Amino acid sequence: DAKTTQPNSMESNEEEPVHLPCNHSTISGTDYIHWYRQLPSQGPEYVIHGLTSNVNNRMASLAIAEDRKSSTLILHRATLRDAAVYYCILKNPLSGRLSSPGSQGNLIFGKGTKLSVKP
Amino acid sequence: DGGITQSPKYLFRKEGQNVTLSCEQNLNHDAMYWYRQDPGQGLRLIYYSQIVNDFQKGDIAEGYSVSREKKESFPLTVTSAQKNPTAFYLCASSTGLAGLYNEQFFGPGTRLTVL
């Protein structure tokens, strides 16, 4: 699975939109882009995922660049509860089935972006 | 409500003792995972299991052992061979191997401190 690069931290004001960037210049054609977030002292939770087209759900929107080398997670109105570490992860659904153990089926979580939300 | 439970939330052990962390899910998921998280770091995969009675080593399996005798349970044992066991341990599950359609659902975690 290809590597992603995210800023270490970002700040936002409450009720303002937040754009969390992710670079993945080595993405392959079959890699899906997944976003998870981890609230303090909790396990991560799924946010959204996509392949090529922009995606929307109740939590966020995912904007994917036309060349797919970058993507942006958009929180339309940040709340204090959105303060968390956001992870951008690439996953090829077919990867790992014939490759070495350890990469099969799991999502590789990097350090992510720590989002702070100010009231 | 369906979900994943991990117990206990905090666990203290003396150095040299084995300790078993519990993970139970009632989501009817086939796949289960154990991750370790150190302060300020991402998650690292310890073990995963695709189906009952089968499990595979992840990236940092040394010093850990697991079993998968029941679909809903995937306990992790931290043995005395694990050199730096103090960490936050997260259990997760998914309907199949995480990827296209299979988001991972995480438990609340167990914070293990070895004194």
PDB file of C-alpha atoms in Angstrom, chain B residues 16-94:
ATOM      1  CA  GLY B  16       7.837 -10.410  33.970  1.00  0.00           C
ATOM      2  CA  GLN B  17       4.166 -11.314  34.272  1.00  0.00           C
ATOM      3  CA  ASN B  18       2.027 -12.431  31.377  1.00  0.00           C
ATOM      4  CA  VAL B  19      -1.244 -10.569  30.971  1.00  0.00           C
ATOM      5  CA  THR B  20      -4.279 -11.249  28.787  1.00  0.00           C
ATOM      6  CA  LEU B  21      -6.368  -8.478  27.270  1.00  0.00           C
ATOM      7  CA  SER B  22      -9.961  -9.222  26.437  1.00  0.00           C
ATOM      8  CA  CYS B  23     -11.745  -8.313  23.186  1.00  0.00           C
ATOM      9  CA  GLU B  24     -15.332  -9.283  22.425  1.00  0.00           C
ATOM     10  CA  GLN B  25     -17.551  -8.263  19.511  1.00  0.00           C
ATOM     11  CA  ASN B  26     -21.219  -8.901  18.831  1.00  0.00           C
ATOM     12  CA  LEU B  27     -21.180  -7.533  15.287  1.00  0.00           C
ATOM     13  CA  ASN B  28     -20.931 -10.997  13.742  1.00  0.00           C
ATOM     14  CA  HIS B  29     -17.678  -9.938  12.081  1.00  0.00           C
ATOM     15  CA  ASP B  30     -15.323 -12.549  10.698  1.00  0.00           C
ATOM     16  CA  ALA B  31     -12.096 -10.555  10.934  1.00  0.00           C
ATOM     17  CA  MET B  32     -10.537  -9.254  14.138  1.00  0.00           C
ATOM     18  CA  TYR B  33      -7.343  -7.318  14.797  1.00  0.00           C
ATOM     19  CA  TRP B  34      -5.040  -6.199  17.568  1.00  0.00           C
ATOM     20  CA  TYR B  35      -3.081  -2.959  17.342  1.00  0.00           C
ATOM     21  CA  ARG B  36      -0.628  -1.278  19.627  1.00  0.00           C
ATOM     22  CA  GLN B  37      -0.337   2.504  19.925  1.00  0.00           C
ATOM     23  CA  ASP B  38       2.496   4.341  21.643  1.00  0.00           C
ATOM     24  CA  PRO B  39       2.209   8.012  22.675  1.00  0.00           C
ATOM     25  CA  GLY B  40       2.086  10.356  19.683  1.00  0.00           C
ATOM     26  CA  GLN B  41       2.355   7.479  17.240  1.00  0.00           C
ATOM     27  CA  GLY B  42       0.073   5.734  14.811  1.00  0.00           C
ATOM     28  CA  LEU B  43      -1.254   2.206  15.206  1.00  0.00           C
ATOM     29  CA  ARG B  44       0.854  -0.859  14.575  1.00  0.00           C
ATOM     30  CA  LEU B  45      -0.662  -4.235  13.812  1.00  0.00           C
ATOM     31  CA  ILE B  46       0.162  -7.060  16.211  1.00  0.00           C
ATOM     32  CA  TYR B  47      -2.045  -9.942  15.052  1.00  0.00           C
ATOM     33  CA  TYR B  48      -5.146 -10.402  12.973  1.00  0.00           C
ATOM     34  CA  SER B  49      -7.603 -13.199  12.381  1.00  0.00           C
ATOM     35  CA  GLN B  50      -9.747 -13.692   9.318  1.00  0.00           C
ATOM     36  CA  ILE B  51     -11.781 -16.560  10.686  1.00  0.00           C
ATOM     37  CA  VAL B  52     -12.206 -18.750  13.734  1.00  0.00           C
ATOM     38  CA  ASN B  53      -9.206 -20.942  14.558  1.00  0.00           C
ATOM     39  CA  ASP B  54      -6.960 -18.970  12.224  1.00  0.00           C
ATOM     40  CA  PHE B  55      -4.735 -15.978  12.878  1.00  0.00           C
ATOM     41  CA  GLN B  56      -1.721 -14.308  11.313  1.00  0.00           C
ATOM     42  CA  LYS B  57       1.183 -12.277  12.637  1.00  0.00           C
ATOM     43  CA  GLY B  58       1.171  -8.578  12.012  1.00  0.00           C
ATOM     44  CA  ASP B  59       4.145  -6.243  11.918  1.00  0.00           C
ATOM     45  CA  ILE B  60       5.091  -6.487  15.610  1.00  0.00           C
ATOM     46  CA  ALA B  61       3.974  -9.920  16.806  1.00  0.00           C
ATOM     47  CA  GLU B  62       7.060 -10.771  18.868  1.00  0.00           C
ATOM     48  CA  GLY B  63       6.234 -11.143  22.550  1.00  0.00           C
ATOM     49  CA  TYR B  64       2.494 -11.478  21.924  1.00  0.00           C
ATOM     50  CA  SER B  65       0.153 -14.404  21.421  1.00  0.00           C
ATOM     51  CA  VAL B  66      -3.520 -14.699  20.463  1.00  0.00           C
ATOM     52  CA  SER B  67      -6.256 -17.278  20.106  1.00  0.00           C
ATOM     53  CA  ARG B  68      -9.491 -17.320  18.121  1.00  0.00           C
ATOM     54  CA  GLU B  69     -11.606 -20.152  19.474  1.00  0.00           C
ATOM     55  CA  LYS B  70     -14.872 -18.271  19.051  1.00  0.00           C
ATOM     56  CA  LYS B  71     -15.990 -15.834  16.381  1.00  0.00           C
ATOM     57  CA  GLU B  72     -16.807 -13.141  18.893  1.00  0.00           C
ATOM     58  CA  SER B  73     -13.632 -13.327  20.971  1.00  0.00           C
ATOM     59  CA  PHE B  74      -9.992 -12.557  20.194  1.00  0.00           C
ATOM     60  CA  PRO B  75      -7.920 -12.313  23.392  1.00  0.00           C
ATOM     61  CA  LEU B  76      -4.359 -10.998  23.305  1.00  0.00           C
ATOM     62  CA  THR B  77      -1.681 -12.204  25.713  1.00  0.00           C
ATOM     63  CA  VAL B  78       1.254  -9.932  26.353  1.00  0.00           C
ATOM     64  CA  THR B  79       4.059 -12.211  27.434  1.00  0.00           C
ATOM     65  CA  SER B  80       7.150 -11.492  29.477  1.00  0.00           C
ATOM     66  CA  ALA B  81       9.121 -11.710  26.227  1.00  0.00           C
ATOM     67  CA  GLN B  82       7.650  -8.395  25.057  1.00  0.00           C
ATOM     68  CA  LYS B  83      10.395  -5.881  25.888  1.00  0.00           C
ATOM     69  CA  ASN B  84       8.281  -2.706  26.058  1.00  0.00           C
ATOM     70  CA  PRO B  85       4.716  -3.759  26.814  1.00  0.00           C
ATOM     71  CA  THR B  86       3.476  -0.447  28.212  1.00  0.00           C
ATOM     72  CA  ALA B  87       1.143   0.932  25.528  1.00  0.00           C
ATOM     73  CA  PHE B  88      -2.443   1.528  24.465  1.00  0.00           C
ATOM     74  CA  TYR B  89      -3.901  -1.649  22.934  1.00  0.00           C
ATOM     75  CA  LEU B  90      -6.749  -1.484  20.459  1.00  0.00           C
ATOM     76  CA  CYS B  91      -8.905  -4.292  19.180  1.00  0.00           C
ATOM     77  CA  ALA B  92     -10.878  -3.975  15.957  1.00  0.00           C
ATOM     78  CA  SER B  93     -13.142  -6.063  13.776  1.00  0.00           C
ATOM     79  CA  SER B  94     -14.507  -5.982  10.248  1.00  0.00           C
TER      80      SER B  94
END
